[in-house]
Amino acid sequence: MSKVLLELIDVQKTYGTGENEVHALRGASLQVKAGELVAIMGASGSGKSTLLTIAGGLEVPTTGDVRIIDNSLPTLKPAQLATLRRQTIGYVFQDFNLIPSLTVIENVALPLELDGVKVRKARKAALDALESMDIGELADRFPDEISGGQRQRVAIARSFVGPRQVLLADEPTGALDSKTSEAVIRALRKRIDAGIAGVLVTHDAKLAAWADRILVIRDGQIVEEISNTITPEQFGA
Amino acid sequence: MSVRASILAVLTLGECHGYQLRQEIESRTGGSWQINIGQIYSTLERLERDGLLESVGSNGQGQTRYRVTPSGSVEAEEWLTTAIPSSPEARNELAMKLALAVTIPGCDVEKLVHAQRVQTMRNLQALTATKRDVDQNDPAELPWLLVADLNIFNCEAELRWLEHIEGTLARTAARGLNPNQTLSEPAKRGRPTKAN
Ligand SMILES: Nc1ncnc2c1ncn2[C@@H]1O[C@H](COP(=O)(O)OP(=O)(O)OP(=O)(O)O)[C@@H](O)[C@H]1O
Ligand SMILES: [Mg+2]
């Protein structure tokens, strides 16, 4: 039995108050084990990014608990949370979130360097991650000197470096063509299979099909789970 | 494509003769499915033999009218409410089934679309799982991979289409529009009954 690395327990998230109140999440619960990839699908505005930012400790739930390995995120001190985020959680943002004044390789190596890993070693790990995304040759460019799809792959490479145990990806292939998307999901799946817990938000059913389970979210609630259990059915010749 | 089930589905709305069935099915599928009248008659004969419908005599023009039996109703109901496997041929059947279903009062089309989405997603998962296990560097796997990818993209297309029509159905319902159709007046044409 694999260990549960990420757990959301009855998480609610309300933005704003009174007239402007938005119930982005209405009691979402979720467990992800080591080696398991869970995909989240749902319409625009259904709460997918909210769920992921809360799972990654970027937002605090209004009520409910978020547990990563043996930590309850809402109870951590800011410094402890920052360390956990840097060391344990790989996060791919929907809008990439690269630092414009750092080169591609510096962006990817940053979390390691902040943790005191020697620059040479951090750069080596960053280059490996970039090469796994097939963009090693872009290492010394700045984010505004590469294409949107390349920026997206830098963001994914950044989430791969270091001993991350939880990988959270928000539309990680939104800017990629289908061949590159497949390369990315294969690489992601390989990381997960090595014992990481992953959550993937996507609109692309082809991508979601690589997950062990697909959760469908509607109006802030998980309304359905589709597990990958059946054997392939015979397709028409 | 299930001519058989479509005939039964229309007959759940009332008695019809063969030519009328052809017209009903054509109009309920937006004119996109025109069944050969000979096929309608031969299917009617088989359905009668199997006890799924019965003839109720002929009208003035000598056209035999048919009525669905209880077991025929059950078969129609089952067809209208279950998902189909995702093969390319079946996909056309799905379109015709959904088109017919929206015209039939009391048919829960949203439930059908949902069941189909889950079924198609499962197929996509299963296809992806087999693809995952294939060695991409083995050239002998390439032909298989090409076909698998076609099936994968077809599943995706179907899912997007289903998601789209789910939205269309919801919008139609929200506007209070009702796509149900009762049987139309039979046209005064068609093949007379065979003299037995
Ligand atoms: N900071 C915020 N303040 C107020 N409302 C917010 C905030 N962030 C998100 N929301 C609202 O919460 C709901 C869920 O948003 P969320 O970003 O989680 O959607 P999503 O499922 O990721 O959509 P998309 O597919 O478009 O990325 C939306 O109605 C959104 O407008
Ligand atoms: Mg989002």
Short mmCIF file of C-alpha atoms and ligand atoms in Angstrom, two decimals:
data_model
loop_
_atom_site.label_atom_id
_atom_site.label_comp_id
_atom_site.label_asym_id
_atom_site.label_seq_id
_atom_site.Cartn_x
_atom_site.Cartn_y
_atom_site.Cartn_z
CA MET A 1 0.00 0.00 0.00
CA SER A 2 1.57 3.31 -1.09
CA LYS A 3 1.65 6.19 1.31
CA VAL A 4 -0.77 9.10 0.93
CA LEU A 5 1.44 12.13 0.21
CA LEU A 6 -1.24 14.73 -0.42
CA GLU A 7 -4.62 15.02 1.21
CA LEU A 8 -7.36 17.62 1.04
CA ILE A 9 -10.06 17.21 3.67
CA ASP A 10 -13.39 18.92 3.06
CA VAL A 11 -11.78 22.08 1.73
CA GLN A 12 -13.94 25.12 1.18
CA LYS A 13 -12.72 28.36 -0.32
CA THR A 14 -14.73 31.54 -0.41
CA TYR A 15 -13.38 34.67 -2.06
CA GLY A 16 -14.79 38.10 -1.19
CA THR A 17 -17.65 38.88 1.19
CA GLY A 18 -21.31 39.85 1.03
CA GLU A 19 -22.41 40.75 -2.48
CA ASN A 20 -19.07 39.72 -3.97
CA GLU A 21 -18.87 36.35 -2.28
CA VAL A 22 -17.64 33.57 -4.59
CA HIS A 23 -17.72 29.97 -3.39
CA ALA A 24 -14.82 28.67 -5.44
CA LEU A 25 -14.66 25.35 -3.55
CA ARG A 26 -17.57 23.80 -1.65
CA GLY A 27 -16.11 20.93 0.32
CA ALA A 28 -13.55 19.14 -1.84
CA SER A 29 -11.74 16.07 -0.52
CA LEU A 30 -8.94 14.23 -2.22
CA GLN A 31 -6.11 11.79 -1.47
CA VAL A 32 -3.12 11.19 -3.71
CA LYS A 33 -0.67 8.39 -3.02
CA ALA A 34 2.97 8.02 -3.95
CA GLY A 35 3.15 6.89 -7.57
CA GLU A 36 -0.36 8.09 -8.32
CA LEU A 37 -1.41 10.72 -10.84
CA VAL A 38 -4.84 12.30 -10.49
CA ALA A 39 -6.29 14.46 -13.23
CA ILE A 40 -8.79 17.22 -12.54
CA MET A 41 -11.18 18.22 -15.31
CA GLY A 42 -14.03 20.68 -15.34
CA ALA A 43 -15.38 23.77 -17.04
CA SER A 44 -13.68 27.14 -16.85
CA GLY A 45 -14.33 28.72 -13.45
CA SER A 46 -15.27 25.42 -11.79
CA GLY A 47 -12.48 25.71 -9.17
CA LYS A 48 -9.58 23.68 -10.59
CA SER A 49 -6.85 26.27 -10.09
CA THR A 50 -8.25 27.14 -6.68
CA LEU A 51 -8.01 23.50 -5.63
CA LEU A 52 -4.44 23.28 -6.90
CA THR A 53 -3.23 26.52 -5.28
CA ILE A 54 -4.66 25.35 -1.97
CA ALA A 55 -3.02 21.92 -2.37
CA GLY A 56 0.27 23.69 -3.04
CA GLY A 57 0.04 25.98 -0.03
CA LEU A 58 -0.24 29.10 -2.20
CA GLU A 59 -3.69 29.88 -0.83
CA VAL A 60 -5.23 29.13 2.55
CA PRO A 61 -8.52 27.23 2.64
CA THR A 62 -11.46 29.05 4.26
CA THR A 63 -12.28 25.81 6.08
CA GLY A 64 -10.88 22.28 5.90
CA ASP A 65 -7.38 20.86 6.02
CA VAL A 66 -4.55 20.26 3.58
CA ARG A 67 -1.95 17.65 4.48
CA ILE A 68 1.31 17.07 2.66
CA ILE A 69 3.25 14.08 3.96
CA ASP A 70 2.97 14.70 7.71
CA ASN A 71 2.30 18.43 7.69
CA SER A 72 -1.01 20.23 8.03
CA LEU A 73 -0.43 23.26 5.79
CA PRO A 74 -2.81 25.71 7.50
CA THR A 75 -0.93 25.23 10.81
CA LEU A 76 2.59 25.82 9.45
CA LYS A 77 4.49 29.05 10.10
CA PRO A 78 5.19 31.09 6.94
CA ALA A 79 8.88 30.12 6.92
CA GLN A 80 8.09 26.44 7.34
CA LEU A 81 5.53 26.62 4.57
CA ALA A 82 8.02 28.33 2.24
CA THR A 83 10.59 25.59 2.85
CA LEU A 84 8.02 22.86 2.29
CA ARG A 85 6.90 24.49 -0.94
CA ARG A 86 10.46 24.82 -2.20
CA GLN A 87 11.65 21.37 -1.26
CA THR A 88 8.65 19.12 -1.51
CA ILE A 89 6.18 20.60 -3.96
CA GLY A 90 6.80 21.07 -7.66
CA TYR A 91 4.27 23.53 -9.05
CA VAL A 92 3.60 24.31 -12.69
CA PHE A 93 1.58 27.52 -12.94
CA GLN A 94 -1.13 28.09 -15.53
CA ASP A 95 0.74 31.27 -16.53
CA PHE A 96 4.26 29.79 -16.08
CA ASN A 97 5.44 32.32 -13.43
CA LEU A 98 9.06 32.59 -14.59
CA ILE A 99 11.28 35.34 -13.27
CA PRO A 100 12.00 37.64 -16.25
CA SER A 101 15.38 38.90 -14.99
CA LEU A 102 16.83 35.37 -14.65
CA THR A 103 17.94 33.16 -17.53
CA VAL A 104 16.13 29.92 -18.24
CA ILE A 105 18.67 27.81 -16.35
CA GLU A 106 18.74 30.24 -13.43
CA ASN A 107 14.97 30.05 -13.20
CA VAL A 108 15.07 26.26 -13.05
CA ALA A 109 18.01 26.11 -10.61
CA LEU A 110 16.62 28.78 -8.29
CA PRO A 111 14.72 26.55 -5.85
CA LEU A 112 17.84 24.40 -5.37
CA GLU A 113 20.14 27.37 -4.93
CA LEU A 114 17.77 28.89 -2.37
CA ASP A 115 18.14 25.65 -0.45
CA GLY A 116 21.91 26.02 -0.38
CA VAL A 117 22.75 23.51 -3.10
CA LYS A 118 26.12 24.48 -4.67
CA VAL A 119 25.66 26.52 -7.85
CA ARG A 120 27.45 23.99 -10.10
CA LYS A 121 25.39 21.12 -8.80
CA ALA A 122 22.16 23.09 -9.03
CA ARG A 123 22.94 24.13 -12.63
CA LYS A 124 23.73 20.53 -13.57
CA ALA A 125 20.36 19.36 -12.17
CA ALA A 126 18.62 22.25 -13.94
CA LEU A 127 20.23 21.37 -17.26
CA ASP A 128 19.16 17.72 -16.87
CA ALA A 129 15.60 18.85 -16.28
CA LEU A 130 15.71 21.17 -19.30
CA GLU A 131 17.09 18.37 -21.44
CA SER A 132 14.29 16.07 -20.33
CA MET A 133 11.98 18.73 -21.81
CA ASP A 134 14.10 18.86 -24.96
CA ILE A 135 15.10 22.50 -24.48
CA GLY A 136 18.66 22.21 -23.11
CA GLU A 137 19.92 24.58 -25.80
CA LEU A 138 17.77 27.43 -24.43
CA ALA A 139 19.49 27.41 -21.02
CA ASP A 140 21.11 30.84 -21.32
CA ARG A 141 18.23 32.76 -22.87
CA PHE A 142 15.85 34.95 -20.91
CA PRO A 143 12.14 34.07 -20.66
CA ASP A 144 11.18 36.85 -23.10
CA GLU A 145 13.59 35.45 -25.69
CA ILE A 146 11.81 32.11 -26.06
CA SER A 147 8.40 31.04 -27.35
CA GLY A 148 5.30 30.51 -25.21
CA GLY A 149 5.48 26.74 -25.53
CA GLN A 150 9.18 26.80 -24.63
CA ARG A 151 8.41 28.94 -21.55
CA GLN A 152 5.85 26.37 -20.56
CA ARG A 153 8.45 23.62 -20.77
CA VAL A 154 10.87 25.68 -18.65
CA ALA A 155 8.15 25.92 -16.00
CA ILE A 156 7.72 22.15 -16.08
CA ALA A 157 11.48 21.58 -15.88
CA ARG A 158 11.57 23.83 -12.82
CA SER A 159 8.95 21.68 -11.10
CA PHE A 160 11.09 18.58 -11.76
CA VAL A 161 14.36 19.64 -10.07
CA GLY A 162 15.24 18.56 -6.57
CA PRO A 163 13.68 15.90 -4.37
CA ARG A 164 10.07 16.93 -4.95
CA GLN A 165 7.50 14.46 -3.70
CA VAL A 166 4.35 16.22 -4.81
CA LEU A 167 3.91 17.58 -8.31
CA LEU A 168 1.05 19.96 -9.08
CA ALA A 169 0.53 21.07 -12.66
CA ASP A 170 -2.08 23.56 -13.88
CA GLU A 171 -2.70 23.13 -17.62
CA PRO A 172 0.96 22.24 -18.21
CA THR A 173 0.47 21.72 -21.93
CA GLY A 174 -1.95 24.51 -22.78
CA ALA A 175 0.61 26.18 -25.06
CA LEU A 176 2.02 23.02 -26.62
CA ASP A 177 1.30 21.13 -29.84
CA SER A 178 0.07 17.56 -29.42
CA LYS A 179 3.40 15.87 -30.10
CA THR A 180 5.19 18.01 -27.51
CA SER A 181 2.28 17.54 -25.09
CA GLU A 182 2.71 13.82 -25.34
CA ALA A 183 6.44 14.08 -24.65
CA VAL A 184 5.67 16.22 -21.60
CA ILE A 185 3.02 13.87 -20.21
CA ARG A 186 5.33 10.89 -20.72
CA ALA A 187 8.08 12.67 -18.78
CA LEU A 188 5.60 13.65 -16.07
CA ARG A 189 4.24 10.12 -15.84
CA LYS A 190 7.78 8.78 -15.48
CA ARG A 191 8.46 11.12 -12.54
CA ILE A 192 5.19 10.06 -10.90
CA ASP A 193 5.93 6.36 -11.41
CA ALA A 194 9.19 6.86 -9.53
CA GLY A 195 7.11 7.47 -6.38
CA ILE A 196 5.85 11.04 -6.57
CA ALA A 197 2.21 12.06 -6.06
CA GLY A 198 0.83 14.20 -8.87
CA VAL A 199 -2.22 16.31 -9.63
CA LEU A 200 -2.78 17.48 -13.16
CA VAL A 201 -5.38 20.06 -14.13
CA THR A 202 -6.25 19.87 -17.81
CA HIS A 203 -8.93 20.43 -20.42
CA ASP A 204 -7.29 17.86 -22.68
CA ALA A 205 -8.90 14.43 -22.33
CA LYS A 206 -5.94 12.79 -24.10
CA LEU A 207 -3.70 14.04 -21.33
CA ALA A 208 -6.11 13.24 -18.50
CA ALA A 209 -6.21 9.66 -19.80
CA TRP A 210 -2.62 9.23 -18.59
CA ALA A 211 -3.78 9.66 -15.00
CA ASP A 212 -4.83 6.82 -12.71
CA ARG A 213 -8.03 8.63 -11.85
CA ILE A 214 -9.92 11.53 -13.34
CA LEU A 215 -11.91 13.76 -11.01
CA VAL A 216 -14.58 15.96 -12.53
CA ILE A 217 -15.22 19.20 -10.70
CA ARG A 218 -18.34 21.29 -11.12
CA ASP A 219 -19.20 24.50 -9.23
CA GLY A 220 -16.50 23.84 -6.63
CA GLN A 221 -17.45 20.24 -5.96
CA ILE A 222 -15.94 16.98 -7.12
CA VAL A 223 -18.93 15.35 -8.78
CA GLU A 224 -17.44 12.32 -10.44
CA GLU A 225 -14.48 9.99 -10.49
CA ILE A 226 -13.48 7.94 -13.53
CA SER A 227 -10.87 5.32 -12.70
CA ASN A 228 -8.56 3.71 -15.14
CA THR A 229 -9.49 0.11 -14.51
CA ILE A 230 -10.97 -1.52 -17.58
CA THR A 231 -9.17 -3.47 -20.23
CA PRO A 232 -9.18 -2.03 -23.73
CA GLU A 233 -12.31 -2.84 -25.59
CA GLN A 234 -12.15 -4.08 -29.14
CA PHE A 235 -12.14 -1.16 -31.54
CA GLY A 236 -13.66 -1.35 -34.99
CA ALA A 237 -11.22 -2.58 -37.62
CA MET B 1 -26.40 1.59 -37.51
CA SER B 2 -29.44 0.34 -35.70
CA VAL B 3 -32.42 0.64 -38.05
CA ARG B 4 -34.12 -1.91 -35.86
CA ALA B 5 -33.85 0.07 -32.63
CA SER B 6 -34.76 3.35 -34.34
CA ILE B 7 -37.97 1.85 -35.73
CA LEU B 8 -38.90 0.56 -32.29
CA ALA B 9 -38.09 3.94 -30.74
CA VAL B 10 -40.43 5.78 -33.12
CA LEU B 11 -43.16 3.18 -32.64
CA THR B 12 -43.16 3.86 -28.88
CA LEU B 13 -44.85 7.15 -29.87
CA GLY B 14 -47.74 5.44 -31.69
CA GLU B 15 -48.70 3.21 -34.59
CA CYS B 16 -47.02 3.82 -37.95
CA HIS B 17 -46.73 2.22 -41.35
CA GLY B 18 -43.44 1.56 -43.09
CA TYR B 19 -43.19 4.63 -45.26
CA GLN B 20 -44.19 6.84 -42.35
CA LEU B 21 -41.41 5.29 -40.23
CA ARG B 22 -38.89 6.16 -42.89
CA GLN B 23 -40.09 9.78 -42.88
CA GLU B 24 -40.15 10.03 -39.09
CA ILE B 25 -36.60 8.77 -38.77
CA GLU B 26 -35.40 11.06 -41.52
CA SER B 27 -37.02 14.16 -40.01
CA ARG B 28 -35.94 13.29 -36.47
CA THR B 29 -32.30 12.99 -37.51
CA GLY B 30 -32.23 16.30 -39.32
CA GLY B 31 -32.47 14.65 -42.73
CA SER B 32 -29.07 13.06 -42.21
CA TRP B 33 -30.23 9.46 -42.16
CA GLN B 34 -32.25 8.21 -45.10
CA ILE B 35 -33.03 4.56 -44.81
CA ASN B 36 -33.82 2.56 -47.92
CA ILE B 37 -37.55 1.72 -47.82
CA GLY B 38 -36.77 -1.91 -48.65
CA GLN B 39 -34.62 -2.11 -45.55
CA ILE B 40 -37.45 -0.68 -43.47
CA TYR B 41 -39.86 -3.33 -44.69
CA SER B 42 -37.45 -6.21 -44.22
CA THR B 43 -36.59 -4.96 -40.74
CA LEU B 44 -40.30 -4.69 -39.90
CA GLU B 45 -40.79 -8.30 -40.95
CA ARG B 46 -37.94 -9.47 -38.75
CA LEU B 47 -39.16 -7.41 -35.79
CA GLU B 48 -42.63 -8.88 -36.18
CA ARG B 49 -41.19 -12.40 -36.37
CA ASP B 50 -39.22 -11.69 -33.16
CA GLY B 51 -42.35 -10.47 -31.36
CA LEU B 52 -41.10 -6.91 -30.88
CA LEU B 53 -43.96 -5.42 -32.87
CA GLU B 54 -47.25 -6.55 -34.36
CA SER B 55 -49.27 -5.47 -37.36
CA VAL B 56 -52.63 -3.89 -36.65
CA GLY B 57 -54.23 -4.17 -40.06
CA SER B 58 -53.93 -1.89 -43.03
CA ASN B 59 -55.27 1.56 -43.82
CA GLY B 60 -57.26 2.73 -46.84
CA GLN B 61 -54.23 2.64 -49.13
CA GLY B 62 -53.46 -0.92 -48.10
CA GLN B 63 -50.49 0.08 -45.97
CA THR B 64 -49.87 -2.17 -42.97
CA ARG B 65 -49.68 -0.34 -39.67
CA TYR B 66 -47.50 -1.56 -36.84
CA ARG B 67 -47.61 -1.30 -33.09
CA VAL B 68 -44.74 -1.95 -30.69
CA THR B 69 -45.16 -4.82 -28.22
CA PRO B 70 -44.10 -4.56 -24.55
CA SER B 71 -40.82 -6.36 -25.28
CA GLY B 72 -40.24 -4.01 -28.23
CA SER B 73 -40.71 -1.04 -25.93
CA VAL B 74 -38.17 -2.46 -23.54
CA GLU B 75 -35.63 -2.86 -26.34
CA ALA B 76 -36.21 0.70 -27.59
CA GLU B 77 -35.90 2.08 -24.10
CA GLU B 78 -32.67 0.18 -23.54
CA TRP B 79 -31.12 1.40 -26.78
CA LEU B 80 -32.06 4.99 -26.05
CA THR B 81 -30.52 4.97 -22.61
CA THR B 82 -27.24 3.11 -23.01
CA ALA B 83 -23.84 4.24 -24.21
CA ILE B 84 -22.25 2.56 -27.19
CA PRO B 85 -18.68 1.37 -27.70
CA SER B 86 -16.40 3.93 -29.35
CA SER B 87 -15.76 2.46 -32.74
CA PRO B 88 -15.83 4.67 -35.84
CA GLU B 89 -19.00 2.99 -37.11
CA ALA B 90 -20.64 3.29 -33.73
CA ARG B 91 -19.97 7.02 -33.69
CA ASN B 92 -22.45 7.58 -36.50
CA GLU B 93 -24.96 5.49 -34.64
CA LEU B 94 -24.42 7.69 -31.60
CA ALA B 95 -25.19 10.84 -33.56
CA MET B 96 -28.38 9.30 -34.97
CA LYS B 97 -29.35 7.95 -31.56
CA LEU B 98 -28.97 11.35 -29.90
CA ALA B 99 -30.81 13.11 -32.71
CA LEU B 100 -33.73 10.69 -32.36
CA ALA B 101 -33.60 10.79 -28.58
CA VAL B 102 -34.10 14.56 -28.33
CA THR B 103 -37.31 14.25 -30.35
CA ILE B 104 -38.80 11.55 -28.14
CA PRO B 105 -40.77 12.85 -25.14
CA GLY B 106 -39.58 11.57 -21.77
CA CYS B 107 -36.20 10.45 -23.04
CA ASP B 108 -33.43 11.56 -20.65
CA VAL B 109 -30.92 12.75 -23.23
CA GLU B 110 -28.64 14.40 -20.67
CA LYS B 111 -28.27 11.11 -18.87
CA LEU B 112 -27.46 9.40 -22.15
CA VAL B 113 -24.83 12.00 -23.05
CA HIS B 114 -23.29 11.67 -19.62
CA ALA B 115 -23.19 7.87 -19.79
CA GLN B 116 -21.56 8.16 -23.18
CA ARG B 117 -18.93 10.60 -21.90
CA VAL B 118 -17.92 8.25 -19.11
CA GLN B 119 -17.82 5.30 -21.49
CA THR B 120 -15.71 7.17 -24.05
CA MET B 121 -13.36 8.48 -21.36
CA ARG B 122 -12.85 4.91 -20.16
CA ASN B 123 -12.04 3.81 -23.69
CA LEU B 124 -9.56 6.63 -23.98
CA GLN B 125 -7.95 5.61 -20.70
CA ALA B 126 -7.68 2.01 -21.83
CA LEU B 127 -6.14 2.99 -25.17
CA THR B 128 -3.69 5.28 -23.44
CA ALA B 129 -2.73 2.52 -21.02
CA THR B 130 -1.83 0.17 -23.87
CA LYS B 131 0.12 2.93 -25.58
CA ARG B 132 2.02 3.62 -22.37
CA ASP B 133 3.37 0.09 -22.36
CA VAL B 134 4.62 0.22 -25.94
CA ASP B 135 8.32 0.70 -26.63
CA GLN B 136 8.41 3.85 -28.73
CA ASN B 137 11.84 2.93 -30.07
CA ASP B 138 10.65 -0.33 -31.55
CA PRO B 139 9.85 0.27 -35.24
CA ALA B 140 7.70 -2.87 -35.32
CA GLU B 141 5.27 -1.06 -33.01
CA LEU B 142 4.86 1.91 -35.34
CA PRO B 143 1.90 0.67 -37.41
CA TRP B 144 0.03 -0.23 -34.25
CA LEU B 145 0.85 3.15 -32.73
CA LEU B 146 -0.53 4.99 -35.75
CA VAL B 147 -3.85 3.20 -35.46
CA ALA B 148 -3.93 3.62 -31.68
CA ASP B 149 -3.40 7.36 -32.13
CA LEU B 150 -6.27 7.59 -34.59
CA ASN B 151 -8.53 5.91 -32.05
CA ILE B 152 -7.24 8.19 -29.31
CA PHE B 153 -7.90 11.34 -31.34
CA ASN B 154 -11.33 10.03 -32.31
CA CYS B 155 -12.18 9.48 -28.65
CA GLU B 156 -11.03 12.98 -27.86
CA ALA B 157 -13.11 14.43 -30.69
CA GLU B 158 -16.13 12.53 -29.45
CA LEU B 159 -15.60 13.81 -25.90
CA ARG B 160 -15.36 17.38 -27.09
CA TRP B 161 -18.47 16.94 -29.17
CA LEU B 162 -20.36 15.44 -26.22
CA GLU B 163 -19.24 18.27 -23.95
CA HIS B 164 -20.36 20.74 -26.56
CA ILE B 165 -23.81 19.23 -26.99
CA GLU B 166 -24.21 18.99 -23.23
CA GLY B 167 -23.89 22.77 -23.25
CA THR B 168 -26.27 23.09 -26.18
CA LEU B 169 -28.88 20.91 -24.44
CA ALA B 170 -28.58 22.91 -21.22
CA ARG B 171 -28.99 26.18 -23.13
CA THR B 172 -31.99 24.82 -25.02
CA ALA B 173 -33.62 23.74 -21.77
CA ALA B 174 -32.81 27.07 -20.09
CA ARG B 175 -34.59 28.91 -22.89
CA GLY B 176 -37.63 26.69 -22.35
CA LEU B 177 -37.43 25.23 -25.87
CA ASN B 178 -38.79 21.75 -26.35
CA PRO B 179 -37.37 19.62 -29.20
CA ASN B 180 -39.88 16.78 -28.69
CA GLN B 181 -41.91 15.79 -31.75
CA THR B 182 -45.17 13.88 -31.90
CA LEU B 183 -45.87 11.69 -34.93
CA SER B 184 -46.70 13.70 -38.04
CA GLU B 185 -49.61 13.04 -40.36
CA PRO B 186 -48.57 10.17 -42.62
CA ALA B 187 -48.01 11.20 -46.23
CA LYS B 188 -50.24 9.59 -48.86
CA ARG B 189 -47.46 7.66 -50.54
CA GLY B 190 -45.52 4.53 -50.02
CA ARG B 191 -45.46 0.91 -50.82
CA PRO B 192 -48.75 -0.95 -50.37
CA THR B 193 -48.82 -4.06 -48.21
CA LYS B 194 -47.73 -7.25 -49.78
CA ALA B 195 -50.61 -9.57 -50.55
CA ASN B 196 -49.83 -12.61 -48.44
N1 LIG C 1 -8.62 35.79 -6.13
C1 LIG C 1 -9.91 35.61 -6.45
N2 LIG C 1 -10.85 36.48 -6.03
C2 LIG C 1 -12.15 36.29 -6.31
N3 LIG C 1 -12.63 35.27 -7.02
C3 LIG C 1 -11.74 34.37 -7.47
C4 LIG C 1 -10.34 34.48 -7.22
N4 LIG C 1 -9.70 33.45 -7.80
C5 LIG C 1 -10.66 32.72 -8.41
N5 LIG C 1 -11.89 33.27 -8.21
C6 LIG C 1 -13.18 32.72 -8.68
O1 LIG C 1 -13.31 31.39 -8.22
C7 LIG C 1 -13.89 30.55 -9.21
C8 LIG C 1 -12.95 29.40 -9.54
O2 LIG C 1 -11.79 29.90 -10.19
P1 LIG C 1 -10.60 28.97 -10.67
O3 LIG C 1 -9.48 29.84 -11.07
O4 LIG C 1 -10.34 27.95 -9.62
O5 LIG C 1 -11.26 28.28 -11.95
P2 LIG C 1 -10.63 27.19 -12.95
O6 LIG C 1 -11.47 25.96 -12.83
O7 LIG C 1 -9.17 27.06 -12.73
O8 LIG C 1 -10.92 27.86 -14.38
P3 LIG C 1 -10.01 27.87 -15.73
O9 LIG C 1 -10.29 26.57 -16.43
O10 LIG C 1 -10.62 29.02 -16.50
O11 LIG C 1 -8.59 28.08 -15.38
C9 LIG C 1 -14.17 31.46 -10.40
O12 LIG C 1 -15.50 31.85 -10.34
C10 LIG C 1 -13.25 32.63 -10.20
O13 LIG C 1 -13.77 33.81 -10.77
MG MG C 2 -7.46 27.63 -13.86
#
